[in-house]
Amino acid sequence: SHGSSHKLLYELSLSEMDSDISDSKRFLEDTIQSEIYGYRAPCFSFSEKLIPILEKYKFKYDSSYNCSSFNNRYSSYKFNNFTFDPFLIENSNITEFPLSNIRLSKNLNFPISGGGMGRLTPRKIWLYLCKKYLIKNRNLVFYLHPWEIDNQLPIIFTSPKKMFATYYNTSNFLNKFQFLIDNLNANYKINWMRMKEFKM
């Protein structure tokens, strides 16, 4: 579930956040006739208030936390037990799958999970950073948007800045992503899995 409004969580009241998440979960489960047990907040706007709501609606994992230094809309929340590998959020039953970033310095985290920065980063540099990341970390989390791999989707015209952020290099992204996966598979014993296969 990605919510029903795509509004940043820290801009919503507790009741609005509850409704946004419950409405989305109900709609998705009615549509696909299967359980929805994972959540990602719009624009990685993680909020501490999110966790009790996810537990209330029987979610099993969250993947809303992105410590990238390149987007000030992302949450600034700090976990006491943070690790780039999946971890159980303190005092909860929710497993957090943080987005993969590589630390270039103490205060500079470069995102390598995909999305806009995946489209912007040259493929060989992206591959190099992923390999470097996997030296210290066991899990690499990727994400992508439907419009980044489906060029038949209609383009919504907005501001030049937003158009660039949303659509830059979408025509090449699927090939670029395949290049990354092929090269990681060639160099590592990668175990790609669906989230429901992960032992939480």
Short mmCIF file of C-alpha atoms in Angstrom, two decimals:
data_model
loop_
_atom_site.label_atom_id
_atom_site.label_comp_id
_atom_site.label_asym_id
_atom_site.label_seq_id
_atom_site.Cartn_x
_atom_site.Cartn_y
_atom_site.Cartn_z
CA SER A 1 0.00 0.00 0.00
CA HIS A 2 1.16 3.49 -0.82
CA GLY A 3 -1.82 5.22 0.77
CA SER A 4 -4.85 6.64 -1.01
CA SER A 5 -3.98 10.34 -1.39
CA HIS A 6 -0.17 10.51 -1.84
CA LYS A 7 -0.04 13.26 0.80
CA LEU A 8 3.06 13.48 2.98
CA LEU A 9 2.41 11.77 6.31
CA TYR A 10 3.75 14.63 8.42
CA GLU A 11 1.17 16.92 6.77
CA LEU A 12 -1.72 14.70 7.94
CA SER A 13 -3.44 14.55 11.31
CA LEU A 14 -3.51 11.19 13.08
CA SER A 15 -7.11 10.53 11.99
CA GLU A 16 -6.34 11.56 8.39
CA MET A 17 -3.32 9.23 8.33
CA ASP A 18 -5.44 6.39 9.71
CA SER A 19 -8.14 6.90 7.05
CA ASP A 20 -5.61 7.28 4.24
CA ILE A 21 -3.97 3.96 5.10
CA SER A 22 -7.10 1.98 5.96
CA ASP A 23 -8.95 3.15 2.82
CA SER A 24 -6.04 2.14 0.61
CA LYS A 25 -5.63 -1.26 2.26
CA ARG A 26 -9.34 -2.03 1.98
CA PHE A 27 -9.48 -0.96 -1.68
CA LEU A 28 -6.42 -2.99 -2.66
CA GLU A 29 -7.55 -6.11 -0.83
CA ASP A 30 -11.02 -5.88 -2.35
CA THR A 31 -9.45 -5.45 -5.78
CA ILE A 32 -6.88 -8.24 -5.72
CA GLN A 33 -8.65 -10.53 -3.22
CA SER A 34 -5.45 -11.01 -1.27
CA GLU A 35 -3.85 -9.65 1.89
CA ILE A 36 -1.86 -6.40 1.80
CA TYR A 37 0.85 -6.53 4.45
CA GLY A 38 3.44 -3.95 3.29
CA TYR A 39 3.37 -0.15 3.30
CA ARG A 40 5.46 2.68 1.87
CA ALA A 41 4.74 6.32 2.72
CA PRO A 42 4.50 8.90 -0.10
CA CYS A 43 7.89 10.55 -0.69
CA PHE A 44 9.35 8.47 2.15
CA SER A 45 7.65 10.76 4.67
CA PHE A 46 8.08 8.32 7.56
CA SER A 47 6.36 9.32 10.78
CA GLU A 48 6.63 7.80 14.26
CA LYS A 49 2.82 7.97 14.39
CA LEU A 50 2.69 5.55 11.46
CA ILE A 51 3.70 2.40 13.35
CA PRO A 52 0.64 1.98 15.65
CA ILE A 53 -1.60 2.44 12.60
CA LEU A 54 0.26 -0.24 10.64
CA GLU A 55 -0.08 -2.59 13.61
CA LYS A 56 -3.77 -1.76 13.95
CA TYR A 57 -4.41 -2.85 10.35
CA LYS A 58 -2.15 -5.93 10.60
CA PHE A 59 0.65 -4.81 8.30
CA LYS A 60 3.86 -6.81 8.66
CA TYR A 61 6.45 -4.48 7.20
CA ASP A 62 7.13 -0.86 6.30
CA SER A 63 9.56 0.51 3.70
CA SER A 64 9.11 4.24 4.20
CA TYR A 65 12.48 5.24 5.58
CA ASN A 66 15.02 6.81 3.24
CA CYS A 67 18.03 8.60 4.75
CA SER A 68 19.13 10.08 1.40
CA SER A 69 20.80 13.48 1.63
CA PHE A 70 19.29 14.56 -1.69
CA ASN A 71 15.62 15.26 -0.87
CA ASN A 72 14.49 17.49 1.98
CA ARG A 73 10.94 16.10 1.85
CA TYR A 74 12.11 12.76 3.23
CA SER A 75 11.65 12.11 6.94
CA SER A 76 14.38 13.28 9.31
CA TYR A 77 13.40 10.72 11.95
CA LYS A 78 16.30 8.83 13.58
CA PHE A 79 16.03 5.18 14.66
CA ASN A 80 18.01 4.10 17.72
CA ASN A 81 18.67 0.68 16.20
CA PHE A 82 19.05 1.74 12.56
CA THR A 83 20.74 -0.56 10.09
CA PHE A 84 20.52 -0.67 6.30
CA ASP A 85 19.50 -4.31 6.57
CA PRO A 86 15.87 -4.98 7.59
CA PHE A 87 15.26 -4.52 11.32
CA LEU A 88 12.37 -4.76 13.75
CA ILE A 89 11.15 -1.32 14.76
CA GLU A 90 11.49 -0.89 18.53
CA ASN A 91 8.41 -1.75 20.60
CA SER A 92 6.48 -2.98 17.57
CA ASN A 93 5.82 -6.00 15.38
CA ILE A 94 6.71 -4.08 12.21
CA THR A 95 9.87 -4.87 10.24
CA GLU A 96 11.46 -1.86 8.55
CA PHE A 97 13.04 -2.27 5.11
CA PRO A 98 15.00 1.00 4.77
CA LEU A 99 15.90 2.22 1.30
CA SER A 100 19.50 1.49 0.39
CA ASN A 101 21.92 4.42 0.56
CA ILE A 102 25.70 4.40 0.53
CA ARG A 103 27.47 6.63 3.01
CA LEU A 104 29.99 8.76 1.13
CA SER A 105 30.84 10.70 4.31
CA LYS A 106 29.49 11.15 7.82
CA ASN A 107 26.73 13.48 6.67
CA LEU A 108 26.28 12.44 3.03
CA ASN A 109 24.11 9.47 2.06
CA PHE A 110 23.81 8.74 -1.66
CA PRO A 111 20.64 6.85 -2.71
CA ILE A 112 21.14 3.70 -4.79
CA SER A 113 17.62 2.23 -4.58
CA GLY A 114 16.24 3.51 -7.89
CA GLY A 115 13.57 6.11 -8.58
CA GLY A 116 14.70 9.53 -9.73
CA MET A 117 18.31 9.12 -8.62
CA GLY A 118 18.43 5.74 -10.34
CA ARG A 119 17.49 7.44 -13.59
CA LEU A 120 19.99 10.24 -13.04
CA THR A 121 23.02 8.17 -11.99
CA PRO A 122 25.10 6.79 -14.90
CA ARG A 123 24.68 3.01 -15.02
CA LYS A 124 28.32 2.08 -14.40
CA ILE A 125 28.53 4.43 -11.42
CA TRP A 126 25.24 3.00 -10.08
CA LEU A 127 26.63 -0.53 -10.44
CA TYR A 128 29.90 0.46 -8.74
CA LEU A 129 28.03 2.00 -5.78
CA CYS A 130 25.77 -1.07 -5.43
CA LYS A 131 28.82 -3.37 -5.39
CA LYS A 132 30.48 -1.19 -2.79
CA TYR A 133 27.29 -1.19 -0.71
CA LEU A 134 27.07 -5.00 -0.78
CA ILE A 135 30.51 -5.32 0.79
CA LYS A 136 29.02 -4.25 4.13
CA ASN A 137 25.31 -4.97 3.71
CA ARG A 138 23.37 -8.18 3.03
CA ASN A 139 20.22 -6.69 1.52
CA LEU A 140 19.74 -4.24 -1.34
CA VAL A 141 16.29 -2.66 -1.64
CA PHE A 142 15.13 -1.38 -5.03
CA TYR A 143 11.98 0.49 -6.03
CA LEU A 144 10.57 1.92 -9.22
CA HIS A 145 7.42 3.66 -10.45
CA PRO A 146 5.08 2.35 -13.18
CA TRP A 147 5.79 5.30 -15.48
CA GLU A 148 9.53 4.60 -15.31
CA ILE A 149 9.14 1.30 -17.17
CA ASP A 150 5.95 1.83 -19.22
CA ASN A 151 6.37 4.44 -21.94
CA GLN A 152 2.73 4.04 -22.97
CA LEU A 153 1.47 5.78 -19.83
CA PRO A 154 0.24 9.35 -20.46
CA ILE A 155 2.51 12.21 -19.45
CA ILE A 156 1.05 14.75 -17.02
CA PHE A 157 2.39 18.22 -17.78
CA THR A 158 3.31 20.25 -14.68
CA SER A 159 6.24 22.54 -13.85
CA PRO A 160 9.58 22.09 -15.70
CA LYS A 161 11.26 21.05 -12.42
CA LYS A 162 8.66 18.39 -11.67
CA MET A 163 8.61 17.19 -15.28
CA PHE A 164 12.37 16.66 -15.15
CA ALA A 165 12.22 14.88 -11.77
CA THR A 166 9.41 12.61 -12.92
CA TYR A 167 10.19 11.77 -16.53
CA TYR A 168 13.93 12.26 -17.11
CA ASN A 169 15.47 9.15 -18.77
CA THR A 170 12.35 6.99 -18.37
CA SER A 171 12.77 5.64 -21.92
CA ASN A 172 16.09 4.00 -20.91
CA PHE A 173 15.36 3.07 -17.32
CA LEU A 174 14.16 -0.50 -17.85
CA ASN A 175 17.32 -1.35 -19.85
CA LYS A 176 19.45 0.38 -17.26
CA PHE A 177 17.77 -1.54 -14.46
CA GLN A 178 18.27 -4.82 -16.35
CA PHE A 179 21.96 -3.97 -16.81
CA LEU A 180 22.28 -3.51 -13.07
CA ILE A 181 20.51 -6.77 -12.20
CA ASP A 182 22.44 -8.78 -14.80
CA ASN A 183 25.78 -7.52 -13.52
CA LEU A 184 24.89 -8.08 -9.88
CA ASN A 185 23.77 -11.62 -10.70
CA ALA A 186 27.08 -12.23 -12.51
CA ASN A 187 29.16 -11.07 -9.55
CA TYR A 188 27.20 -12.27 -6.51
CA LYS A 189 25.04 -15.16 -5.42
CA ILE A 190 21.93 -12.99 -5.40
CA ASN A 191 18.75 -14.34 -3.86
CA TRP A 192 15.94 -12.24 -5.34
CA MET A 193 12.71 -12.74 -3.44
CA ARG A 194 9.17 -11.50 -3.04
CA MET A 195 8.48 -9.75 0.23
CA LYS A 196 6.21 -12.55 1.45
CA GLU A 197 9.16 -14.95 1.10
CA PHE A 198 11.31 -12.91 3.49
CA LYS A 199 11.42 -14.43 6.97
CA MET A 200 10.44 -11.62 9.30
#
